[in-house]
Amino acid sequence: MVAAAEEERFSRRKHGKRPVPFSAWELPDQAAAWCLKQAGLRPEDLDAVAYSYDPALVRPGQRGLDERWEDLRTTYAHRAPAFLSTVLPGLDPAQVRYVPHHVAHAASAGLAAPYRNSAVLVCDGRGEAVSHLAGRYAGGELTVLATQELPHSLGLMYEEVTEHLGFLRSSDEYKVMALASYGEPRFLGELRELIYATGDGGFRVEPIDWGGYAKALSKGETWSADHADLAASVQKRLEEVLLDLARWLHDRTGERCLTMAGGVALNCVANTRLLAEGPFEEIWVQPAAGDAGTALGGALHLAQAAGEPAAPMPGADLGRGWSDEELAAWLDVARVPYERPRDLAAAVAAELAADRIVAWFQGRSEYGPRALGRRSLLAHPGRPANTERLNDVKGREQFRPIAPMVLAERAGEIFERGPIPSPYMLFVHDVRPEWRERIPAVVHVDGTARIQTIDRAGDPLMARTLEEFEARTGLPVVVNTSLNTAGRPMVDDPRDALECFGSAPVDLLVLGPYLIRRGQVFAS
């Protein structure tokens, strides 16, 4: 794996395009061009290009498809080879290969994971005609054991309740997961009658009158206890059905490891329950589990089919990066005063200990939706007000949690009921009772935290920063949330970082080895 990047990081549009069917013609042309450049390739050098949707599998008139747009979506997919040859001049349209959507998701997990053999579970909103795939990878080959035909879809069900609660569907589902912690699952009994596994590897989602549980909210309207209880009920029922699917899959495969992808796999609360209560000893989730990850999965699938076995994913830092000299040139052009501390880790730790917010820009950017210490906002976890403070900085809802970063070898002292190491922030952990009052900013209302563990060998600078912070505060944890503001993609290039620093109340910007102080910039 040489490079992977999402179009949103280039276009500065969240998800690269609006999550609506009529935007299906839009292609990630800037991301594709950058990946080729990173590899030193031209479009005419390519043996194959994966397109992770096979229009031949669409069934016209099938229930669950949006009839207003389905013909248009399918037409766009049929014409994708020509579209791609236009945005990548020199590409032979005949080199474009259709990979079934859920096969691409499955490959992004089963072929990228550190296991040669695994069970694989994919759940999302929808693909061509199904919403779910259960199977097994053995020696790089996928055996499909079950799929679920539309209209039944756990992902679409969760999208519907997301929209009902006043959030953007196919985008803001993580907000429902966060809101669920504020409620009680008092509608769970009724939802069990409407959402259930069928015992054959599939499930059913009957039509649900969400308004019967809580009134629909418009964007920005205040939620009530009913809305939190609905979110809690849907979240719990999703977890229960996923457990049923995982148990069925384990019975059929006997595998000790489960790999997961699809948008539902970004539900870190459900992932933790699957690991804690399910039959698999280990679970590995693709860091870019949403549709962005199907680009990687499609490529891996075609490479494997062509006789090139996949290597495990080396990490999520597969995006753009800049040399120290290039970063200095950006700062010089911007006429921003900066310094280069002799000990950057110590300098940043001192600022964090003084309760300052630090924008952190290091190395290659992350692939997927989580900030993993490459494009992050850092803060002191021992100040209760920092949860509200960072949500204000980012302009987002106050019920949203912020996350802790910790050295992998220290994580077990502070967190439990979750896998350690946990490098991709795809599980939640219980914060041990004796630590909850010491790091209140990163403890969610239910006593959990979505941690990121830092590997000392893989990220020595962040490891030293954590150690220097602990030396000053006694706390081996630092707040880590994504470097962006609400509705905007994560910062990717130096210009993005400078613009975010200029528009948000952040105290310092660390750009590679350089440190820019807010007071110096705006005083000049």
Short mmCIF file of C-alpha atoms in Angstrom, two decimals, residues 5-486:
data_model
loop_
_atom_site.label_atom_id
_atom_site.label_comp_id
_atom_site.label_asym_id
_atom_site.label_seq_id
_atom_site.Cartn_x
_atom_site.Cartn_y
_atom_site.Cartn_z
CA ALA A 5 -6.40 9.60 0.43
CA GLU A 6 -9.97 10.85 0.41
CA GLU A 7 -11.19 13.48 -2.02
CA GLU A 8 -12.49 15.66 0.81
CA ARG A 9 -8.92 16.44 1.87
CA PHE A 10 -8.29 18.05 -1.52
CA SER A 11 -11.67 19.57 -2.41
CA ARG A 12 -12.39 20.70 1.19
CA ARG A 13 -15.95 19.39 0.86
CA LYS A 14 -17.00 16.99 3.61
CA HIS A 15 -17.00 13.42 2.23
CA GLY A 16 -15.92 14.82 -1.15
CA LYS A 17 -19.55 15.26 -2.25
CA ARG A 18 -23.02 15.50 -0.79
CA PRO A 19 -24.40 12.15 0.42
CA VAL A 20 -27.22 12.06 -2.15
CA PRO A 21 -27.76 9.74 -5.14
CA PHE A 22 -27.52 12.41 -7.84
CA SER A 23 -23.92 13.17 -6.83
CA ALA A 24 -22.80 9.68 -7.84
CA TRP A 25 -21.16 11.05 -11.01
CA GLU A 26 -18.58 12.96 -8.95
CA LEU A 27 -15.27 11.12 -8.86
CA PRO A 28 -12.26 11.49 -6.52
CA ASP A 29 -10.10 12.84 -9.33
CA GLN A 30 -7.76 14.95 -7.18
CA ALA A 31 -7.13 12.11 -4.75
CA ALA A 32 -6.56 9.66 -7.61
CA ALA A 33 -4.11 12.02 -9.33
CA TRP A 34 -2.18 12.49 -6.09
CA CYS A 35 -1.99 8.73 -5.42
CA LEU A 36 -0.52 8.21 -8.90
CA LYS A 37 1.99 11.01 -8.38
CA GLN A 38 3.00 9.56 -5.00
CA ALA A 39 3.68 6.23 -6.69
CA GLY A 40 5.52 7.79 -9.64
CA LEU A 41 2.95 6.48 -12.11
CA ARG A 42 0.92 7.84 -14.99
CA PRO A 43 -2.64 6.73 -15.81
CA GLU A 44 -1.41 4.82 -18.86
CA ASP A 45 0.85 2.72 -16.58
CA LEU A 46 -2.08 1.18 -14.73
CA ASP A 47 -3.04 -2.45 -15.22
CA ALA A 48 -6.43 -1.96 -13.58
CA VAL A 49 -8.61 0.59 -11.82
CA ALA A 50 -11.21 -0.61 -9.33
CA TYR A 51 -14.68 0.92 -9.26
CA SER A 52 -16.43 -0.35 -6.15
CA TYR A 53 -19.95 -0.68 -7.50
CA ASP A 54 -21.10 -3.14 -10.16
CA PRO A 55 -24.16 -1.84 -12.03
CA ALA A 56 -24.82 -5.32 -13.44
CA LEU A 57 -25.91 -6.39 -9.94
CA VAL A 58 -28.60 -3.72 -9.57
CA ARG A 59 -32.12 -5.15 -9.76
CA PRO A 60 -34.53 -2.59 -11.23
CA GLY A 61 -37.67 -2.20 -9.21
CA GLN A 62 -36.21 -3.88 -6.13
CA ARG A 63 -37.76 -2.67 -2.89
CA GLY A 64 -35.52 -0.41 -0.87
CA LEU A 65 -34.01 1.42 -3.81
CA ASP A 66 -34.76 5.08 -4.38
CA GLU A 67 -36.69 4.82 -7.66
CA ARG A 68 -36.34 8.56 -8.34
CA TRP A 69 -32.58 8.29 -8.69
CA GLU A 70 -31.72 4.61 -9.19
CA ASP A 71 -31.66 4.73 -13.00
CA LEU A 72 -29.43 7.80 -12.87
CA ARG A 73 -27.05 6.21 -10.34
CA THR A 74 -26.80 3.07 -12.46
CA THR A 75 -26.22 5.11 -15.62
CA TYR A 76 -23.37 6.96 -13.95
CA ALA A 77 -21.81 3.66 -12.89
CA HIS A 78 -22.03 2.28 -16.43
CA ARG A 79 -20.28 5.39 -17.71
CA ALA A 80 -17.64 5.51 -14.97
CA PRO A 81 -14.86 4.15 -17.23
CA ALA A 82 -15.33 7.04 -19.64
CA PHE A 83 -15.60 9.55 -16.79
CA LEU A 84 -12.40 8.21 -15.24
CA SER A 85 -10.50 8.38 -18.53
CA THR A 86 -11.51 12.05 -18.73
CA VAL A 87 -10.30 13.02 -15.25
CA LEU A 88 -7.19 10.81 -15.60
CA PRO A 89 -5.99 11.57 -19.16
CA GLY A 90 -4.19 8.60 -20.64
CA LEU A 91 -6.20 5.96 -18.79
CA ASP A 92 -7.59 3.25 -21.04
CA PRO A 93 -11.30 2.88 -20.10
CA ALA A 94 -10.94 -0.87 -20.66
CA GLN A 95 -8.71 -1.03 -17.57
CA VAL A 96 -11.60 -0.08 -15.27
CA ARG A 97 -12.97 -3.11 -13.42
CA TYR A 98 -16.23 -3.25 -11.51
CA VAL A 99 -15.87 -4.75 -8.02
CA PRO A 100 -19.12 -5.52 -6.15
CA HIS A 101 -19.54 -2.96 -3.41
CA HIS A 102 -19.58 -5.34 -0.47
CA VAL A 103 -16.74 -7.43 -1.88
CA ALA A 104 -14.66 -4.23 -1.96
CA HIS A 105 -15.60 -3.54 1.66
CA ALA A 106 -14.76 -7.14 2.61
CA ALA A 107 -11.36 -6.96 0.89
CA SER A 108 -10.53 -3.70 2.69
CA ALA A 109 -10.82 -5.68 5.93
CA GLY A 110 -9.93 -9.28 5.17
CA LEU A 111 -6.99 -8.54 2.87
CA ALA A 112 -5.62 -5.57 4.86
CA ALA A 113 -5.80 -7.13 8.33
CA PRO A 114 -2.80 -8.75 10.03
CA TYR A 115 -4.39 -12.20 9.69
CA ARG A 116 -4.08 -14.64 6.78
CA ASN A 117 -7.43 -16.21 7.62
CA SER A 118 -10.45 -14.51 9.18
CA ALA A 119 -14.20 -14.29 9.23
CA VAL A 120 -15.39 -11.07 7.61
CA LEU A 121 -18.53 -9.06 8.36
CA VAL A 122 -19.70 -6.09 6.28
CA CYS A 123 -22.70 -3.94 7.18
CA ASP A 124 -23.58 -0.58 5.66
CA GLY A 125 -26.49 1.29 4.14
CA ARG A 126 -26.61 -0.42 0.78
CA GLY A 127 -24.64 -1.65 -2.15
CA GLU A 128 -26.06 -2.64 -5.51
CA ALA A 129 -28.82 -4.92 -4.18
CA VAL A 130 -27.74 -5.97 -0.68
CA SER A 131 -26.76 -4.28 2.57
CA HIS A 132 -24.65 -6.94 4.25
CA LEU A 133 -22.07 -9.63 3.56
CA ALA A 134 -20.78 -12.38 5.84
CA GLY A 135 -17.96 -14.59 4.72
CA ARG A 136 -14.48 -15.98 5.27
CA TYR A 137 -11.06 -15.16 3.91
CA ALA A 138 -8.64 -18.08 3.64
CA GLY A 139 -5.34 -17.68 1.84
CA GLY A 140 -6.55 -14.46 0.24
CA GLU A 141 -9.73 -16.00 -1.19
CA LEU A 142 -13.19 -14.84 -0.14
CA THR A 143 -16.03 -17.28 0.40
CA VAL A 144 -19.39 -15.50 0.75
CA LEU A 145 -21.60 -17.28 3.27
CA ALA A 146 -24.55 -14.90 3.54
CA THR A 147 -25.87 -11.60 2.23
CA GLN A 148 -28.97 -9.59 3.05
CA GLU A 149 -31.12 -8.26 0.23
CA LEU A 150 -32.64 -4.83 0.36
CA PRO A 151 -34.83 -3.21 1.60
CA HIS A 152 -33.58 -4.70 4.87
CA SER A 153 -30.58 -2.69 6.02
CA LEU A 154 -29.10 -1.92 9.42
CA GLY A 155 -27.20 0.99 7.94
CA LEU A 156 -30.26 2.56 6.31
CA MET A 157 -32.20 2.06 9.53
CA TYR A 158 -29.53 3.98 11.44
CA GLU A 159 -29.50 6.65 8.70
CA GLU A 160 -33.26 7.08 9.07
CA VAL A 161 -33.08 7.69 12.80
CA THR A 162 -30.12 10.04 12.23
CA GLU A 163 -32.29 12.17 9.96
CA HIS A 164 -35.26 11.92 12.35
CA LEU A 165 -33.08 13.33 15.13
CA GLY A 166 -32.19 16.39 13.06
CA PHE A 167 -28.76 15.31 11.80
CA LEU A 168 -27.47 14.77 8.25
CA ARG A 169 -28.12 11.20 7.18
CA SER A 170 -25.26 9.20 5.68
CA SER A 171 -22.91 11.59 7.45
CA ASP A 172 -23.81 12.26 11.11
CA GLU A 173 -24.57 8.76 12.39
CA TYR A 174 -21.77 9.06 14.96
CA LYS A 175 -23.78 11.83 16.63
CA VAL A 176 -26.61 9.36 17.29
CA MET A 177 -24.09 7.00 18.88
CA ALA A 178 -22.89 9.80 21.17
CA LEU A 179 -26.44 10.93 22.01
CA ALA A 180 -27.39 7.36 22.92
CA SER A 181 -25.24 7.56 26.06
CA TYR A 182 -27.57 10.25 27.45
CA GLY A 183 -30.69 8.09 27.21
CA GLU A 184 -32.25 4.85 28.41
CA PRO A 185 -33.22 2.13 25.91
CA ARG A 186 -36.88 2.18 26.92
CA PHE A 187 -38.11 1.46 23.39
CA LEU A 188 -35.89 -1.62 23.04
CA GLY A 189 -38.69 -4.14 23.47
CA GLU A 190 -40.72 -2.66 20.63
CA LEU A 191 -37.66 -2.39 18.36
CA ARG A 192 -36.88 -6.06 18.94
CA GLU A 193 -40.14 -6.85 17.17
CA LEU A 194 -39.12 -4.71 14.19
CA ILE A 195 -35.37 -5.32 13.84
CA TYR A 196 -34.17 -8.91 14.23
CA ALA A 197 -31.77 -11.56 12.95
CA THR A 198 -33.33 -14.44 11.01
CA GLY A 199 -30.98 -17.25 12.06
CA ASP A 200 -29.61 -17.82 8.55
CA GLY A 201 -26.95 -15.11 8.53
CA GLY A 202 -29.43 -12.37 7.61
CA PHE A 203 -31.86 -10.04 9.34
CA ARG A 204 -35.06 -8.08 8.88
CA VAL A 205 -35.82 -4.41 9.40
CA GLU A 206 -39.55 -3.78 9.24
CA PRO A 207 -40.98 -0.31 8.48
CA ILE A 208 -40.63 1.86 11.60
CA ASP A 209 -42.71 4.89 12.58
CA TRP A 210 -39.97 6.90 14.30
CA GLY A 211 -42.45 9.65 15.13
CA GLY A 212 -44.23 7.24 17.43
CA TYR A 213 -41.22 7.34 19.75
CA ALA A 214 -40.11 10.97 19.51
CA LYS A 215 -41.09 13.88 17.29
CA ALA A 216 -38.87 14.63 14.32
CA LEU A 217 -36.26 17.33 14.93
CA SER A 218 -35.12 19.94 12.46
CA LYS A 219 -31.46 20.85 12.22
CA GLY A 220 -30.38 22.74 15.33
CA GLU A 221 -33.50 21.95 17.38
CA THR A 222 -32.92 20.94 20.99
CA TRP A 223 -33.27 17.25 21.75
CA SER A 224 -35.29 15.92 24.68
CA ALA A 225 -35.16 12.80 26.86
CA ASP A 226 -37.39 11.05 24.30
CA HIS A 227 -34.82 11.65 21.57
CA ALA A 228 -31.95 10.42 23.72
CA ASP A 229 -33.99 7.35 24.68
CA LEU A 230 -34.72 6.63 21.01
CA ALA A 231 -31.03 6.91 20.16
CA ALA A 232 -30.18 4.59 23.07
CA SER A 233 -32.80 2.06 21.99
CA VAL A 234 -31.64 1.98 18.37
CA GLN A 235 -28.01 1.71 19.44
CA LYS A 236 -28.71 -1.23 21.76
CA ARG A 237 -30.78 -3.03 19.15
CA LEU A 238 -28.05 -2.58 16.55
CA GLU A 239 -25.55 -4.11 18.97
CA GLU A 240 -27.82 -7.08 19.68
CA VAL A 241 -28.40 -7.88 16.01
CA LEU A 242 -24.69 -7.56 15.22
CA LEU A 243 -23.98 -10.02 18.03
CA ASP A 244 -26.48 -12.46 16.50
CA LEU A 245 -24.82 -12.10 13.08
CA ALA A 246 -21.34 -12.56 14.55
CA ARG A 247 -22.37 -15.71 16.44
CA TRP A 248 -23.89 -17.21 13.29
CA LEU A 249 -20.72 -16.39 11.33
CA HIS A 250 -18.48 -17.90 14.00
CA ASP A 251 -20.55 -21.09 14.02
CA ARG A 252 -20.04 -21.41 10.24
CA THR A 253 -16.33 -20.57 10.12
CA GLY A 254 -14.77 -21.46 13.47
CA GLU A 255 -12.32 -18.59 12.94
CA ARG A 256 -10.79 -16.91 15.98
CA CYS A 257 -10.46 -13.52 14.25
CA LEU A 258 -13.18 -11.29 12.80
CA THR A 259 -12.46 -8.49 10.33
CA MET A 260 -15.03 -5.76 9.69
CA ALA A 261 -15.80 -2.95 7.26
CA GLY A 262 -18.78 -0.94 6.03
CA GLY A 263 -20.14 2.20 7.63
CA VAL A 264 -21.70 0.31 10.53
CA ALA A 265 -18.21 -0.87 11.51
CA LEU A 266 -17.40 2.73 12.49
CA ASN A 267 -19.80 2.28 15.43
CA CYS A 268 -17.10 1.85 18.07
CA VAL A 269 -19.60 1.18 20.87
CA ALA A 270 -21.00 -1.80 18.97
CA ASN A 271 -17.49 -3.01 18.11
CA THR A 272 -16.54 -3.13 21.78
CA ARG A 273 -19.63 -5.09 22.69
CA LEU A 274 -18.92 -7.53 19.85
CA LEU A 275 -15.46 -8.13 21.25
CA ALA A 276 -16.58 -8.31 24.89
CA GLU A 277 -19.62 -10.56 24.40
CA GLY A 278 -19.15 -12.16 21.00
CA PRO A 279 -17.41 -15.42 20.09
CA PHE A 280 -14.32 -14.01 18.35
CA GLU A 281 -11.02 -13.67 20.22
CA GLU A 282 -9.85 -10.74 18.10
CA ILE A 283 -11.56 -8.11 15.95
CA TRP A 284 -9.80 -5.91 13.38
CA VAL A 285 -11.73 -3.03 11.82
CA GLN A 286 -10.59 -1.24 8.66
CA PRO A 287 -9.70 2.35 9.73
CA ALA A 288 -11.44 3.68 6.60
CA ALA A 289 -14.44 1.42 7.12
CA GLY A 290 -16.86 3.70 5.25
CA ASP A 291 -17.18 3.92 1.49
CA ALA A 292 -13.80 5.65 1.17
CA GLY A 293 -12.26 2.33 2.15
CA THR A 294 -13.81 0.56 -0.83
CA ALA A 295 -11.18 2.23 -3.03
CA LEU A 296 -8.47 0.39 -1.12
CA GLY A 297 -10.55 -2.79 -0.93
CA GLY A 298 -11.29 -2.77 -4.65
CA ALA A 299 -7.60 -2.34 -5.46
CA LEU A 300 -6.61 -5.15 -3.08
CA HIS A 301 -9.25 -7.44 -4.57
CA LEU A 302 -8.02 -6.89 -8.12
CA ALA A 303 -4.37 -7.25 -7.12
CA GLN A 304 -5.09 -10.51 -5.31
CA ALA A 305 -7.02 -11.82 -8.32
CA ALA A 306 -4.05 -10.94 -10.55
CA GLY A 307 -1.69 -12.99 -8.39
CA GLU A 308 -0.24 -10.27 -6.17
CA PRO A 309 -1.00 -11.20 -2.55
CA ALA A 310 -1.83 -8.32 -0.25
CA ALA A 311 0.39 -7.31 2.66
CA PRO A 312 -1.18 -6.19 5.94
CA MET A 313 -2.03 -2.52 6.22
CA PRO A 314 1.09 -0.75 7.57
CA GLY A 315 -0.91 2.00 9.29
CA ALA A 316 -3.44 4.69 8.49
CA ASP A 317 -0.89 7.41 7.67
CA LEU A 318 -1.14 6.91 3.91
CA GLY A 319 -1.98 10.48 2.83
CA ARG A 320 -0.01 13.60 2.00
CA GLY A 321 3.09 14.73 3.87
CA TRP A 322 5.73 17.47 3.53
CA SER A 323 9.42 17.77 4.32
CA ASP A 324 10.68 20.22 6.95
CA GLU A 325 12.00 22.44 4.18
CA GLU A 326 8.67 22.49 2.39
CA LEU A 327 6.85 23.37 5.61
CA ALA A 328 9.28 26.23 6.29
CA ALA A 329 8.65 27.53 2.77
CA TRP A 330 4.88 27.57 3.43
CA LEU A 331 5.44 29.58 6.61
CA ASP A 332 7.80 32.01 4.89
CA VAL A 333 5.30 32.65 2.10
CA ALA A 334 2.56 33.22 4.69
CA ARG A 335 4.90 35.62 6.56
CA VAL A 336 4.11 33.90 9.82
CA PRO A 337 6.63 34.18 12.66
CA TYR A 338 7.72 30.76 13.87
CA GLU A 339 10.36 29.03 15.92
CA ARG A 340 12.07 25.66 15.86
CA PRO A 341 12.44 24.43 19.47
CA ARG A 342 15.43 22.25 20.29
CA ASP A 343 13.07 19.83 22.05
CA LEU A 344 9.67 20.04 20.39
CA ALA A 345 8.08 17.39 22.62
CA ALA A 346 9.07 19.24 25.78
CA ALA A 347 7.96 22.61 24.38
CA VAL A 348 4.52 21.28 23.40
CA ALA A 349 4.08 19.40 26.67
CA ALA A 350 4.77 22.60 28.60
CA GLU A 351 2.08 24.44 26.64
CA LEU A 352 -0.41 21.62 27.17
CA ALA A 353 0.38 21.55 30.88
CA ALA A 354 -0.40 25.28 30.93
CA ASP A 355 -3.85 24.42 29.55
CA ARG A 356 -3.28 25.69 26.04
CA ILE A 357 -4.87 24.11 22.96
CA VAL A 358 -2.39 22.87 20.37
CA ALA A 359 -3.06 22.23 16.68
CA TRP A 360 -0.77 19.33 15.76
CA PHE A 361 0.31 18.70 12.15
CA GLN A 362 2.84 15.89 11.68
CA GLY A 363 3.80 13.43 8.96
CA ARG A 364 1.42 11.94 6.43
CA SER A 365 -2.30 12.48 6.94
CA GLU A 366 -4.67 9.77 8.10
CA TYR A 367 -6.83 7.60 5.83
CA GLY A 368 -10.30 7.40 7.33
CA PRO A 369 -12.36 9.65 9.60
CA ARG A 370 -10.28 9.49 12.80
CA ALA A 371 -7.54 11.91 13.84
CA LEU A 372 -4.65 9.65 14.85
CA GLY A 373 -1.95 12.09 15.90
CA ARG A 374 -1.20 13.38 12.42
CA ARG A 375 -3.85 16.09 12.12
CA SER A 376 -5.06 16.57 15.70
CA LEU A 377 -6.09 19.11 18.31
CA LEU A 378 -4.39 18.38 21.64
CA ALA A 379 -5.36 19.59 25.10
CA HIS A 380 -5.13 18.92 28.85
CA PRO A 381 -7.46 16.04 29.91
CA GLY A 382 -7.52 17.02 33.57
CA ARG A 383 -9.59 20.19 33.06
CA PRO A 384 -13.34 19.37 33.02
CA ALA A 385 -14.08 22.56 31.07
CA ASN A 386 -11.94 21.40 28.15
CA THR A 387 -14.73 19.21 26.75
CA GLU A 388 -16.97 22.24 26.30
CA ARG A 389 -14.01 24.40 25.31
CA LEU A 390 -12.94 22.10 22.47
CA ASN A 391 -16.52 21.61 21.27
CA ASP A 392 -16.77 25.41 21.13
CA VAL A 393 -13.47 25.62 19.21
CA LYS A 394 -14.83 23.12 16.68
CA GLY A 395 -18.36 24.56 16.67
CA ARG A 396 -20.07 21.27 17.39
CA GLU A 397 -22.72 19.88 19.75
CA GLN A 398 -21.85 19.82 23.45
CA PHE A 399 -22.98 16.23 23.93
CA ARG A 400 -20.11 15.07 21.70
CA PRO A 401 -17.19 13.42 23.55
CA ILE A 402 -13.50 14.09 22.97
CA ALA A 403 -10.94 11.33 23.04
CA PRO A 404 -7.76 10.42 24.90
CA MET A 405 -4.36 9.48 23.50
CA VAL A 406 -2.11 7.24 25.60
CA LEU A 407 1.03 5.13 25.22
CA ALA A 408 0.09 1.53 24.47
CA GLU A 409 2.08 0.20 27.42
CA ARG A 410 0.26 2.54 29.84
CA ALA A 411 -3.28 2.06 28.50
CA GLY A 412 -4.13 -0.96 30.65
CA GLU A 413 -3.56 1.04 33.85
CA ILE A 414 -6.27 3.52 32.92
CA PHE A 415 -8.72 1.79 30.56
CA GLU A 416 -10.43 -1.61 30.46
CA ARG A 417 -13.03 -3.62 28.47
CA GLY A 418 -11.56 -2.98 25.08
CA PRO A 419 -8.63 -4.16 22.97
CA ILE A 420 -5.16 -2.88 23.78
CA PRO A 421 -3.42 -1.76 21.66
CA SER A 422 -6.17 0.21 19.94
CA PRO A 423 -4.37 2.38 17.38
CA TYR A 424 -7.32 3.44 15.21
CA MET A 425 -9.95 4.67 17.70
CA LEU A 426 -12.51 2.08 16.60
CA PHE A 427 -13.48 0.77 20.04
CA VAL A 428 -14.56 2.33 23.32
CA HIS A 429 -13.00 1.47 26.66
CA ASP A 430 -14.26 1.87 30.21
CA VAL A 431 -12.25 4.40 32.16
CA ARG A 432 -11.15 2.80 35.43
CA PRO A 433 -13.01 4.41 38.36
CA GLU A 434 -9.85 5.75 39.99
CA TRP A 435 -8.99 7.69 36.82
CA ARG A 436 -12.34 9.25 35.99
CA GLU A 437 -11.85 12.32 38.17
CA ARG A 438 -8.24 12.70 37.05
CA ILE A 439 -8.99 12.91 33.30
CA PRO A 440 -12.59 14.21 33.22
CA ALA A 441 -12.34 15.93 29.83
CA VAL A 442 -12.08 12.60 28.00
CA VAL A 443 -14.65 10.62 30.02
CA HIS A 444 -18.01 10.38 28.27
CA VAL A 445 -21.23 10.57 30.27
CA ASP A 446 -21.38 6.74 30.37
CA GLY A 447 -17.85 6.40 31.80
CA THR A 448 -16.22 5.36 28.53
CA ALA A 449 -13.58 6.80 26.24
CA ARG A 450 -12.65 6.10 22.62
CA ILE A 451 -8.91 5.77 23.08
CA GLN A 452 -6.00 5.86 20.68
CA THR A 453 -2.92 3.98 21.79
CA ILE A 454 0.47 5.24 20.65
CA ASP A 455 3.22 2.84 19.66
CA ARG A 456 6.58 4.16 20.79
CA ALA A 457 8.46 2.79 17.77
CA GLY A 458 5.87 3.98 15.26
CA ASP A 459 5.43 7.51 16.62
CA PRO A 460 8.41 8.45 18.80
CA LEU A 461 7.64 12.19 18.81
CA MET A 462 4.12 11.75 20.18
CA ALA A 463 5.39 9.16 22.65
CA ARG A 464 7.92 11.65 24.01
CA THR A 465 5.28 14.39 24.14
CA LEU A 466 3.08 12.14 26.27
CA GLU A 467 5.99 11.37 28.58
CA GLU A 468 6.95 15.04 28.91
CA PHE A 469 3.31 15.93 29.65
CA GLU A 470 3.13 13.28 32.37
CA ALA A 471 6.36 14.56 33.89
CA ARG A 472 4.68 17.96 34.30
CA THR A 473 1.16 16.91 35.28
CA GLY A 474 1.24 13.31 36.48
CA LEU A 475 -1.21 12.41 33.71
CA PRO A 476 -0.13 9.93 30.99
CA VAL A 477 -3.03 10.97 28.74
CA VAL A 478 -3.58 13.87 26.33
CA VAL A 479 -6.82 14.96 24.66
CA ASN A 480 -6.85 14.15 20.94
CA THR A 481 -9.61 15.31 18.62
CA SER A 482 -9.61 16.02 14.91
CA LEU A 483 -8.00 19.18 13.55
CA ASN A 484 -11.00 20.78 11.87
CA THR A 485 -14.11 22.81 12.58
CA ALA A 486 -17.71 21.61 12.31
#
